[in-house]
XYZ file of C-alpha atoms in Angstrom:
569
model
C 102.825 152.139 22.302
C 102.040 149.892 19.335
C 105.502 150.562 17.952
C 107.109 149.596 21.260
C 105.244 146.282 21.248
C 106.221 145.679 17.606
C 109.914 146.184 18.393
C 109.573 144.016 21.523
C 108.001 141.115 19.616
C 110.676 141.309 16.936
C 113.366 141.258 19.612
C 111.738 138.191 21.196
C 111.811 136.358 17.865
C 115.507 137.137 17.372
C 116.315 135.831 20.851
C 114.232 132.661 20.589
C 115.814 131.724 17.247
C 119.175 131.189 18.928
C 120.090 127.717 20.152
C 122.010 129.121 23.109
C 118.751 130.607 24.356
C 117.092 127.191 24.500
C 120.148 125.585 26.106
C 120.231 128.222 28.856
C 116.489 127.912 29.380
C 116.690 124.144 29.686
C 119.626 124.367 32.104
C 118.009 127.003 34.348
C 114.577 125.377 34.484
C 115.955 121.883 35.046
C 118.460 123.024 37.657
C 115.880 124.941 39.708
C 113.367 122.093 39.511
C 115.945 119.501 40.647
C 117.149 121.724 43.492
C 113.631 122.381 44.783
C 112.565 118.781 44.471
C 115.565 117.643 46.472
C 115.274 120.359 49.134
C 111.520 120.831 49.461
C 109.553 118.302 47.447
C 111.243 115.005 48.249
C 109.738 112.980 51.096
C 113.218 112.648 52.606
C 113.733 116.428 52.643
C 113.792 118.315 55.922
C 110.369 119.496 57.029
C 111.641 122.979 57.892
C 112.445 123.660 54.227
C 108.731 123.679 53.391
C 107.172 124.469 56.762
C 106.278 128.118 56.192
C 103.930 128.955 53.274
C 106.431 131.426 51.825
C 109.465 129.102 51.918
C 108.905 127.286 48.600
C 108.068 130.489 46.617
C 111.041 132.226 48.263
C 113.557 129.513 47.327
C 112.238 129.505 43.762
C 112.544 133.291 43.461
C 116.006 133.214 45.073
C 117.324 130.553 42.691
C 115.919 132.248 39.605
C 117.100 135.642 40.823
C 120.705 134.453 41.003
C 120.619 132.384 37.810
C 119.140 135.143 35.627
C 122.514 136.881 35.617
C 123.566 134.487 32.804
C 120.509 135.438 30.804
C 120.649 139.174 31.281
C 124.389 139.569 30.611
C 124.206 137.533 27.445
C 120.956 139.070 26.173
C 121.918 142.653 27.031
C 125.322 142.465 25.341
C 123.937 140.515 22.374
C 121.176 143.093 21.951
C 123.666 145.967 21.529
C 126.196 143.887 19.589
C 123.633 142.872 16.960
C 122.855 146.530 16.282
C 126.534 147.333 15.802
C 127.737 144.336 13.774
C 124.937 142.129 12.510
C 122.526 144.842 11.414
C 119.688 142.570 12.527
C 117.454 145.517 13.343
C 118.092 147.666 10.288
C 114.417 147.534 9.421
C 113.795 149.588 12.557
C 116.925 151.717 12.403
C 115.823 153.389 9.166
C 112.464 154.307 10.633
C 111.974 157.651 12.390
C 111.439 156.081 15.814
C 112.798 157.990 18.749
C 115.550 156.427 20.809
C 113.135 156.185 23.734
C 110.715 154.093 21.700
C 113.444 151.935 20.202
C 115.246 151.163 23.462
C 111.964 150.649 25.337
C 110.934 148.026 22.783
C 114.256 146.185 22.954
C 114.302 146.210 26.766
C 110.697 145.040 26.842
C 111.529 142.202 24.438
C 114.386 140.978 26.637
C 112.202 141.347 29.738
C 109.407 139.306 28.138
C 111.793 136.404 27.468
C 113.162 136.525 31.022
C 109.709 136.826 32.578
C 108.390 133.979 30.434
C 111.206 131.787 31.697
C 110.412 132.907 35.238
C 106.749 132.031 34.746
C 107.658 128.510 33.556
C 109.874 128.065 36.617
C 107.045 129.234 38.890
C 104.554 126.837 37.299
C 106.909 123.883 37.812
C 107.433 124.940 41.424
C 103.666 125.200 41.864
C 103.406 121.574 40.805
C 106.077 120.583 43.343
C 104.309 122.645 46.008
C 100.863 121.162 45.412
C 101.665 117.557 44.535
C 104.965 116.525 46.059
C 105.332 118.902 48.994
C 102.673 120.107 51.423
C 99.840 121.683 49.493
C 97.907 122.557 52.636
C 100.228 125.505 53.249
C 99.894 126.769 49.681
C 99.347 130.532 49.334
C 99.781 131.735 45.723
C 100.145 135.428 46.613
C 103.663 134.729 47.894
C 104.735 133.807 44.348
C 103.490 137.176 43.107
C 105.035 139.007 46.072
C 108.550 137.638 45.550
C 108.278 138.071 41.789
C 107.468 141.790 42.128
C 109.856 142.573 44.987
C 112.780 140.178 44.548
C 113.102 139.072 40.925
C 111.821 142.088 38.972
C 114.046 144.798 40.580
C 117.139 142.656 39.990
C 116.154 142.149 36.354
C 115.664 145.903 35.764
C 118.955 146.781 37.450
C 121.022 144.209 35.556
C 119.409 145.176 32.238
C 120.121 148.856 32.855
C 123.708 148.209 33.951
C 124.541 145.827 31.082
C 122.996 147.997 28.351
C 124.525 151.199 29.772
C 127.995 149.614 29.744
C 127.467 147.874 26.376
C 126.876 151.207 24.653
C 130.205 152.525 25.985
C 132.542 149.552 25.500
C 133.213 148.641 21.897
C 135.218 145.422 22.300
C 132.948 142.421 22.730
C 135.219 140.148 24.765
C 136.314 143.039 27.028
C 132.660 143.713 27.822
C 132.033 140.086 28.798
C 135.161 140.167 30.969
C 134.017 143.354 32.688
C 130.544 141.973 33.338
C 131.929 138.740 34.733
C 134.286 140.524 37.108
C 131.655 143.020 38.288
C 128.951 140.469 39.071
C 131.421 138.022 40.633
C 132.521 140.882 42.894
C 128.886 141.675 43.676
C 128.180 138.030 44.467
C 131.064 137.327 46.825
C 131.452 140.733 48.474
C 128.006 142.300 48.383
C 126.321 139.576 50.457
C 127.831 140.607 53.786
C 129.825 143.727 52.954
C 128.328 147.196 53.404
C 125.227 145.903 55.210
C 124.286 144.018 51.993
C 123.673 147.356 50.247
C 125.862 146.269 47.308
C 124.007 143.016 46.741
C 121.544 143.376 43.812
C 120.057 139.947 44.541
C 119.038 140.861 48.092
C 120.465 137.651 49.528
C 121.365 139.062 52.959
C 118.215 141.083 53.648
C 115.309 139.632 55.617
C 113.149 137.751 53.122
C 111.094 135.345 55.220
C 107.453 136.406 55.313
C 105.143 135.009 57.967
C 101.416 135.166 57.346
C 101.023 135.768 61.106
C 103.775 138.227 62.048
C 104.625 139.566 58.580
C 108.218 140.351 57.634
C 110.760 141.668 60.115
C 111.772 145.203 59.111
C 109.561 145.169 56.022
C 110.421 148.808 55.305
C 114.110 147.883 54.982
C 113.249 145.168 52.478
C 111.217 147.655 50.409
C 114.039 150.210 50.605
C 116.629 147.698 49.431
C 114.629 146.468 46.464
C 113.523 149.994 45.479
C 117.174 151.102 45.368
C 118.054 148.659 42.595
C 114.834 149.251 40.710
C 115.506 153.012 40.612
C 119.153 152.518 39.668
C 118.131 150.210 36.837
C 115.582 152.698 35.474
C 118.107 155.532 35.801
C 120.798 153.641 33.875
C 118.312 152.757 31.118
C 117.344 156.416 30.746
C 120.985 157.514 30.615
C 121.674 154.842 27.989
C 119.332 156.498 25.518
C 121.626 159.450 24.787
C 124.467 157.049 23.838
C 122.546 155.308 21.072
C 123.902 156.028 17.591
C 120.533 156.774 16.003
C 118.297 159.776 15.754
C 119.016 162.618 18.113
C 116.145 163.517 20.406
C 114.709 166.996 20.512
C 116.731 169.239 22.825
C 113.996 169.487 25.461
C 113.396 165.731 25.365
C 117.129 165.084 25.779
C 117.209 167.164 28.950
C 114.102 165.463 30.350
C 115.592 162.011 29.745
C 118.973 163.000 31.165
C 117.549 164.609 34.277
C 115.043 161.774 34.707
C 117.921 159.289 34.784
C 119.909 161.444 37.212
C 116.818 161.823 39.422
C 116.337 158.022 39.577
C 120.001 157.477 40.455
C 119.961 160.155 43.157
C 116.697 158.787 44.568
C 118.290 155.348 44.800
C 121.308 156.833 46.594
C 119.021 158.642 49.064
C 117.108 155.434 49.746
C 120.428 153.683 50.251
C 121.391 156.355 52.759
C 118.139 155.808 54.646
C 118.714 152.053 54.568
C 122.237 152.411 55.995
C 121.100 155.001 58.532
C 118.526 152.610 59.990
C 121.013 149.752 60.313
C 123.778 151.935 61.740
C 121.408 153.515 64.264
C 120.324 150.037 65.332
C 123.945 149.048 65.943
C 124.608 152.301 67.810
C 121.632 151.641 70.088
C 122.773 148.084 70.740
C 126.261 149.280 71.666
C 124.770 151.983 73.863
C 122.572 149.510 75.750
C 125.546 147.194 76.178
C 127.551 150.065 77.672
C 124.685 150.806 80.074
C 124.643 147.179 81.207
C 128.394 147.353 81.747
C 128.109 150.656 83.631
C 125.801 149.174 86.257
C 127.284 145.673 86.300
C 128.960 146.111 89.694
C 126.154 148.012 91.411
C 124.483 146.352 94.423
C 121.229 144.719 93.423
C 117.939 144.463 95.232
C 115.505 141.579 94.805
C 111.932 141.619 93.516
C 110.102 139.336 95.940
C 106.701 139.531 94.261
C 105.220 141.285 91.271
C 101.594 141.707 90.199
C 101.176 142.867 86.603
C 98.139 144.014 84.643
C 98.674 144.279 80.869
C 96.594 145.722 78.052
C 97.576 145.908 74.402
C 96.584 148.597 71.902
C 97.971 147.960 68.439
C 101.756 147.727 68.733
C 101.795 149.362 72.175
C 101.328 147.892 75.619
C 100.050 149.493 78.817
C 101.149 147.860 82.055
C 100.420 148.564 85.700
C 102.437 146.710 88.307
C 102.801 146.347 92.049
C 106.127 144.960 93.155
C 107.874 144.346 96.433
C 111.537 145.314 96.306
C 113.772 143.868 99.035
C 117.390 144.364 100.101
C 118.654 140.925 101.154
C 122.256 142.052 101.589
C 123.883 143.262 104.778
C 124.682 146.670 103.337
C 122.501 149.626 102.536
C 121.670 150.246 98.884
C 121.807 153.982 98.298
C 120.064 153.981 94.928
C 118.264 150.758 93.960
C 117.977 150.131 90.229
C 115.414 148.432 88.018
C 115.651 147.364 84.388
C 112.878 148.180 81.893
C 112.728 148.335 78.101
C 113.830 151.813 76.918
C 110.847 152.000 74.573
C 108.460 151.904 77.555
C 107.870 155.267 79.233
C 107.233 155.306 82.985
C 104.105 157.371 83.728
C 103.683 156.669 87.451
C 106.091 155.430 90.122
C 104.869 155.633 93.719
C 105.418 153.972 97.078
C 102.387 153.863 99.387
C 100.824 156.646 97.324
C 103.896 158.904 97.555
C 105.729 159.676 94.286
C 109.223 158.238 94.087
C 111.819 160.298 92.254
C 113.853 158.403 89.714
C 116.401 158.902 86.948
C 116.057 157.092 83.632
C 119.301 155.961 81.986
C 117.948 154.181 78.911
C 116.950 150.693 80.160
C 117.932 151.473 83.765
C 115.635 153.129 86.326
C 117.553 154.600 89.268
C 115.398 155.181 92.359
C 116.294 158.352 94.277
C 116.008 156.847 97.729
C 117.870 154.448 100.003
C 116.999 150.875 100.885
C 118.375 149.725 104.218
C 119.782 146.232 104.773
C 116.934 143.739 105.193
C 114.337 146.415 104.372
C 111.606 146.201 101.727
C 109.926 148.756 99.490
C 106.472 148.513 97.917
C 106.267 150.156 94.507
C 103.425 150.898 92.136
C 104.501 151.499 88.543
C 102.581 152.327 85.376
C 104.244 152.466 81.971
C 103.337 152.276 78.299
C 104.938 152.326 74.869
C 106.442 150.073 72.211
C 109.144 147.452 72.613
C 112.634 148.432 71.451
C 114.165 145.212 70.098
C 117.682 146.676 70.137
C 117.914 146.045 73.892
C 117.594 142.288 73.345
C 120.857 140.323 73.363
C 123.233 143.291 72.781
C 126.170 141.057 73.766
C 125.851 139.134 70.486
C 128.611 140.219 68.043
C 127.539 142.504 65.222
C 128.356 139.992 62.480
C 126.274 137.297 64.121
C 123.434 139.725 64.850
C 123.254 140.756 61.195
C 123.298 137.129 60.070
C 119.668 136.154 60.622
C 119.802 132.854 58.733
C 117.849 129.920 60.102
C 120.128 127.079 61.139
C 119.311 124.048 58.994
C 121.348 121.171 57.616
C 121.029 122.393 54.022
C 123.492 125.152 53.128
C 121.355 126.580 50.332
C 118.180 126.786 52.415
C 120.132 128.307 55.307
C 121.312 131.055 52.954
C 117.804 131.811 51.693
C 115.592 131.647 54.795
C 116.422 134.752 56.796
C 113.936 135.555 59.542
C 115.311 138.894 60.782
C 115.954 140.052 64.328
C 112.578 140.941 65.786
C 112.918 139.187 69.124
C 109.628 140.577 70.449
C 106.361 141.052 68.556
C 103.382 143.164 69.640
C 100.351 143.367 67.361
C 96.658 142.713 67.007
C 97.190 139.270 65.486
C 100.064 138.058 67.621
C 102.047 139.123 70.698
C 105.260 137.467 71.788
C 107.236 138.865 74.734
C 110.354 137.235 76.153
C 112.022 138.244 79.438
C 115.097 139.446 77.536
C 113.098 142.316 76.027
C 112.470 143.681 79.576
C 108.723 144.073 79.162
C 108.317 144.074 82.957
C 110.546 145.663 85.671
C 113.429 143.467 86.760
C 116.046 144.012 89.451
C 118.579 141.735 87.735
C 119.919 142.391 84.202
C 119.135 139.690 81.590
C 122.824 139.477 80.584
C 126.158 139.315 82.344
C 128.596 141.518 80.444
C 131.764 140.286 82.143
C 130.827 136.596 81.998
C 127.987 135.866 79.547
C 127.536 132.241 80.650
C 127.317 133.087 84.370
C 123.805 134.523 84.642
C 122.164 135.569 87.893
C 118.462 134.996 88.411
C 116.044 136.843 90.630
C 113.295 134.407 91.675
C 109.977 136.264 91.899
C 106.407 135.264 92.597
C 104.495 136.557 89.582
C 100.813 137.217 89.143
C 99.897 138.311 85.628
C 96.527 139.693 84.539
C 95.825 140.173 80.841
C 92.729 141.521 79.109
C 92.749 139.841 75.681
C 90.614 140.559 72.653
C 87.791 138.260 71.607
C 88.834 134.803 70.365
C 92.355 135.411 71.646
C 94.241 132.911 73.791
C 96.869 133.961 76.320
C 99.805 131.735 77.287
C 102.209 132.315 80.153
C 103.726 130.532 83.132
C 101.451 129.755 86.047
C 98.045 128.346 86.870
C 95.581 129.914 84.464
C 92.077 130.997 85.402
C 89.486 133.417 84.044
C 87.976 136.269 85.989
C 85.374 137.925 83.800
C 87.100 139.254 80.680
C 90.548 138.878 82.219
C 92.955 135.953 82.151
C 95.000 135.479 85.328
C 98.227 133.494 85.759
C 99.329 132.823 89.324
C 102.564 131.174 90.418
C 102.779 129.498 93.808
C 106.530 129.064 93.393
C 108.941 131.888 92.490
C 110.122 131.954 88.883
C 113.333 133.416 87.446
C 111.592 134.904 84.379
C 108.188 135.442 82.814
C 107.065 135.206 79.181
C 103.839 136.114 77.422
C 102.280 134.859 74.195
C 98.911 135.991 72.804
C 97.178 135.055 69.575
C 94.012 133.799 67.912
C 94.869 130.169 68.450
C 92.960 126.960 68.060
C 93.441 124.303 70.702
C 93.887 120.553 70.880
C 94.377 118.736 74.161
C 95.208 115.239 75.344
C 95.655 113.544 78.704
C 98.807 111.427 78.988
C 99.628 109.581 82.229
C 97.546 111.991 84.317
C 99.178 114.965 82.619
C 97.014 117.365 80.610
C 98.768 118.617 77.486
C 97.276 121.485 75.475
C 98.502 122.383 72.003
C 97.686 125.824 70.569
C 98.086 126.608 66.873
C 96.807 129.145 64.383
C 93.929 128.410 62.050
C 95.029 126.524 58.910
C 98.446 125.909 60.492
C 97.903 122.312 61.556
C 100.497 120.897 59.115
C 102.106 119.009 61.984
C 99.211 116.533 61.988
C 100.660 114.939 58.857
C 103.959 114.349 60.638
C 102.791 113.701 64.207
C 99.300 112.468 64.952
C 98.086 113.215 68.500
C 98.331 109.647 69.733
C 99.847 108.811 73.086
C 102.698 106.760 71.671
C 103.778 109.711 69.483
C 103.171 112.545 71.949
C 106.751 112.551 73.219
C 108.095 112.959 69.686
C 105.607 115.730 68.958
C 106.612 117.646 72.089
C 110.298 117.340 71.224
C 109.561 118.605 67.705
C 107.461 121.521 68.950
C 110.110 122.438 71.492
C 112.725 122.632 68.737
C 110.608 124.726 66.391
C 108.736 126.955 68.814
C 111.316 129.748 68.572
C 111.588 129.284 64.806
C 107.930 129.580 63.890
C 106.631 131.546 66.898
C 103.209 130.188 66.040
C 102.965 127.330 68.491
C 101.991 127.144 72.144
C 102.164 124.161 74.459
C 100.927 123.973 78.043
C 101.600 121.032 80.349
C 99.469 120.782 83.474
C 99.954 118.306 86.296
C 98.538 119.416 89.627
C 100.300 122.607 90.654
C 103.077 122.081 88.097
C 102.268 124.219 85.084
C 104.523 125.285 82.247
C 104.439 126.449 78.676
C 106.727 126.358 75.646
């Protein structure tokens, strides 16, 4: 190990003696600092660019991740070229070091220089974060997280690829040409092509990390970054047998060769799992869209009233409901249908205590009984399970569904901040359920396949009962009241849809022109107070701002109460 460090330090000295090294360092550090100051540190910058605690560390890691290609290509090729032509490392070449030790030291030396440059960039960004931007949303662990998962795997992969190719191509200029063409192809094609599998920088995967809801499809992010880390290690191991130095012992040669092959195959298997998940998600979305289309022309009943009782256990919900189904048409409905999320399994379905037979076709429940014209049917239903997000908005084209970028005015920030496609969230810290995820039975589909803009609404009188955990607020439409440990929302007027939001919020309230306005936010998430102070003359602007960013952050709740008129954002 001492020998490896000795070779690494010598390699660092050789790199730092070159003027081109200092010019590249100055250009990268200055460029990243100017970009981040303009996008996230300047007072005139958009607030959304620095709103989430992970946004500033993420942009820094993204910029450095893309720019380090210039470093790694030059350093990797120069490292091999010096051994061939300049004899700069002859002092080590004559020593009986194994190829594993020698290459490990050289790779470690290059990595130290790159990581040192990355550390300087992070420290400058920390200064922008704390002094010029909004230091109250500063969480240093995000810098470490993106360094380990975003920057480091790309560095290992590019080092392995450049060194592996450098030991096989003799002509210097041809090697630079090859590297330029390969990484340009990766940059312009790998972002959106092949589900972003061929993008070593991870620009198209979900990278936004919320300290409340976490990262959407975190396992996919880990899979993607592990693929390139394993491929980089595998290419470095396979590069050892091409070094023109001492030949390893026969058994050691086989171990190194098979170790490299194992890493490459493991990366391919992870890539297969990554693609399998994304393809299965698209297949499910297409399937649910076909089901909507299949029942688009069926006669629909109406849900006159619906009483729901909801409990949450981890990422699962248990719901019991009593609904009144009515046939308002002049024709008999042979088999009434209801829509419910396919991830929720129906345990009980009865009418006046008598079981009702039904057929489940994914998100559609087909009742095996007739409903005469003008007749009504009382149903009791109990179901439980997890929410399947693939049923939400299946009419959105695949390309747009995959593109989870946040819409901002800055092109660069829009490319970096990708929030994923988790439309519904169920967890101990936060629960967010929209009507489009079909978390309660509905007689009308949430989309219109034939004419997406012409939606039909089924106005229902809802009564929702929720049993929250301690210190947990519940937000929904209706007049809220507490009955013991339960929170009840009653609606005197029928509503077209019903939403639910639960979390450990803190509350601020104000009375404005006989209207009570309540603002719910998570602890240590009151950054908005620097932009909008809760004064009456600024309340309108604050409400407009919260309305715009409610869907973006999913960490805000607003309730407006005026007599019997109650609503929430």
